[in-house]
XYZ file of C-alpha atoms in Angstrom:
215
model
C 246.471 36.907 149.454
C 246.490 36.399 146.042
C 245.895 33.008 146.382
C 243.217 33.445 148.856
C 241.398 36.263 147.141
C 241.912 33.716 144.084
C 241.142 30.331 145.446
C 237.140 32.432 147.098
C 236.829 34.451 143.674
C 237.448 30.665 141.920
C 234.442 29.500 144.361
C 232.447 31.844 143.901
C 232.333 31.846 139.412
C 231.892 27.619 140.167
C 228.824 28.533 141.506
C 227.598 31.419 139.275
C 225.518 30.387 135.554
C 225.982 32.676 132.342
C 221.724 31.395 132.207
C 220.193 34.483 133.872
C 222.568 37.170 131.645
C 220.529 36.094 128.905
C 217.611 38.106 129.145
C 219.479 40.019 131.114
C 220.884 41.086 127.943
C 217.136 41.459 126.207
C 215.110 43.067 128.320
C 218.522 45.747 128.705
C 218.513 46.367 124.963
C 214.568 46.630 124.671
C 214.545 49.247 127.251
C 217.530 51.393 125.311
C 214.978 50.672 122.412
C 212.216 52.309 124.172
C 214.604 55.507 125.319
C 216.405 55.926 122.407
C 215.073 54.591 118.911
C 211.674 55.491 118.448
C 212.523 58.556 117.040
C 214.404 59.719 113.611
C 216.913 62.031 116.148
C 220.961 60.588 116.040
C 222.055 58.260 119.028
C 226.134 57.556 119.550
C 226.135 54.507 119.178
C 229.357 53.638 121.414
C 227.558 55.990 124.438
C 224.071 53.463 124.362
C 225.833 50.185 124.182
C 228.518 50.919 127.124
C 225.019 51.718 129.043
C 223.472 48.774 128.092
C 226.253 45.801 128.758
C 227.098 48.072 132.146
C 222.745 48.137 133.581
C 223.115 44.219 132.498
C 225.795 43.143 133.827
C 225.074 45.198 136.677
C 221.976 43.513 136.976
C 224.108 40.108 136.795
C 226.298 40.683 138.824
C 225.173 42.470 142.112
C 221.253 42.388 141.644
C 220.350 45.729 141.051
C 219.351 48.091 137.424
C 221.483 50.620 137.713
C 219.416 51.707 134.678
C 221.581 54.412 132.649
C 220.213 53.322 129.092
C 217.082 55.746 131.201
C 219.549 58.622 131.438
C 220.177 57.297 135.863
C 223.493 56.862 136.597
C 225.087 59.117 134.220
C 228.098 60.724 136.578
C 228.812 56.872 137.631
C 229.029 55.882 134.210
C 231.095 58.317 132.854
C 233.427 58.393 135.892
C 233.899 54.662 134.996
C 234.459 55.465 131.610
C 237.297 58.195 132.151
C 239.075 55.767 134.464
C 239.620 53.149 131.812
C 241.008 55.422 130.079
C 242.947 56.248 133.371
C 244.309 53.165 133.729
C 244.962 52.671 130.462
C 247.381 55.498 130.130
C 249.082 54.891 133.674
C 249.553 51.258 132.098
C 251.651 52.117 129.396
C 253.729 54.386 132.112
C 253.446 52.781 135.083
C 255.474 55.301 137.138
C 253.285 55.135 140.324
C 255.163 58.512 141.423
C 254.038 60.107 138.090
C 250.188 59.374 139.189
C 250.401 61.292 142.516
C 251.622 64.881 140.862
C 249.790 67.336 141.602
C 247.969 67.262 138.048
C 244.892 68.087 136.285
C 244.322 64.535 134.996
C 245.511 62.687 138.431
C 242.804 65.078 140.356
C 240.117 64.443 138.107
C 241.532 60.602 138.169
C 240.667 60.585 141.864
C 237.746 62.423 141.228
C 235.981 59.180 139.591
C 237.266 56.842 141.971
C 235.543 58.590 145.037
C 232.533 58.635 142.578
C 232.871 54.852 141.437
C 234.374 54.413 145.483
C 231.211 55.527 146.889
C 228.278 53.105 144.525
C 231.058 50.606 145.319
C 230.435 50.325 148.983
C 226.444 51.109 148.391
C 226.206 47.777 146.873
C 228.666 45.998 148.699
C 226.601 47.263 151.745
C 222.998 46.686 150.270
C 224.173 42.972 149.500
C 225.322 41.689 152.796
C 222.510 43.523 154.161
C 220.200 40.938 152.385
C 221.979 37.834 152.888
C 222.328 38.767 156.774
C 218.561 38.677 156.653
C 219.014 35.442 154.184
C 218.119 36.160 150.877
C 220.906 35.157 148.844
C 220.838 35.845 145.580
C 222.464 34.787 142.003
C 224.668 37.474 141.454
C 228.232 37.374 140.791
C 228.659 39.177 144.987
C 226.199 37.123 146.203
C 228.252 34.418 145.343
C 231.511 35.952 146.594
C 230.144 37.260 149.990
C 229.011 33.611 150.739
C 231.942 32.208 149.563
C 234.005 33.916 151.367
C 231.733 33.009 154.472
C 232.385 29.511 154.025
C 236.342 30.056 154.936
C 237.836 29.795 158.071
C 237.963 33.533 159.469
C 241.586 34.176 158.889
C 240.844 33.140 155.269
C 238.386 35.263 154.710
C 237.873 38.423 152.262
C 238.400 41.883 153.912
C 235.482 44.051 153.596
C 238.110 45.893 151.289
C 239.873 43.153 149.025
C 235.916 42.304 147.778
C 234.999 46.515 146.930
C 238.014 45.876 145.070
C 236.273 42.722 142.955
C 234.142 44.436 142.903
C 235.829 47.258 141.841
C 237.690 45.167 138.960
C 233.924 44.065 137.411
C 232.899 47.546 137.001
C 235.992 47.897 134.767
C 236.384 44.900 132.795
C 231.756 44.441 132.512
C 231.218 46.914 129.971
C 233.951 49.385 128.199
C 234.672 46.224 126.462
C 231.746 44.789 125.098
C 230.559 48.349 124.770
C 232.747 49.241 122.169
C 232.599 45.810 120.264
C 228.986 46.017 119.239
C 229.710 49.613 118.450
C 231.499 48.918 116.324
C 229.463 45.793 115.163
C 226.707 48.076 114.696
C 228.592 50.122 112.249
C 229.799 47.138 110.072
C 226.135 46.300 109.546
C 225.350 49.908 109.052
C 227.898 50.128 106.216
C 227.159 46.883 105.124
C 222.774 46.607 104.403
C 223.232 43.448 103.098
C 224.497 41.417 105.963
C 221.784 43.744 108.266
C 219.220 42.067 106.332
C 219.870 38.320 106.441
C 221.177 38.716 109.728
C 217.523 40.258 110.756
C 216.364 37.259 108.532
C 218.271 34.605 110.696
C 216.696 35.900 114.332
C 213.691 37.042 112.887
C 211.527 33.801 114.524
C 214.069 33.322 117.683
C 212.586 34.248 120.544
C 215.558 35.328 122.574
C 213.396 36.050 126.129
C 213.624 31.819 126.366
C 217.062 31.320 124.988
C 219.645 30.173 127.319
C 224.251 31.051 127.208
C 223.899 26.806 126.030
C 220.797 26.891 123.612
C 222.618 30.227 121.803
């Protein structure tokens, strides 16, 4: 089955262009600035960066604005972050029998998974309905759905397989990038001379008009 899934996934990714990601990132960053940085109140940068990357990727991949930077979908964002921690711990101790023990940590993991799975199901149904109406977008999920439909019926991905791919994107799309950005901003705060140099180099750049190639 993995050969079939990989074949369809590669076909979908070949149709995907990275250029739309740039305006999604810039608009999401501006929304975060407007929401979090208009006062002198302290801000937890890791949380903000996670919300920015989560929102930007979901617009890019699923053409849906989660608006986590605006305070919405916090339960989903928290569930995805906690599940990322769970998977990291389980990767270090890969014994499935331990994951099924009646422990509080396992019950919490199941609860977080159910929260995420519910949203994944809603995203899947929304995009399938749009495609059936002829409203095919440029998101990763739309390309994955149409690439699967182009295959012979016996080689198409099932709903569960596609939802599993969405779940993978949920984990891989934001937390590592959010952590890296938060660390980078921390280093810039500790070295104001570098911060000033970076700001000067970007002062004449209109990011809303940039493409991945020009950057």
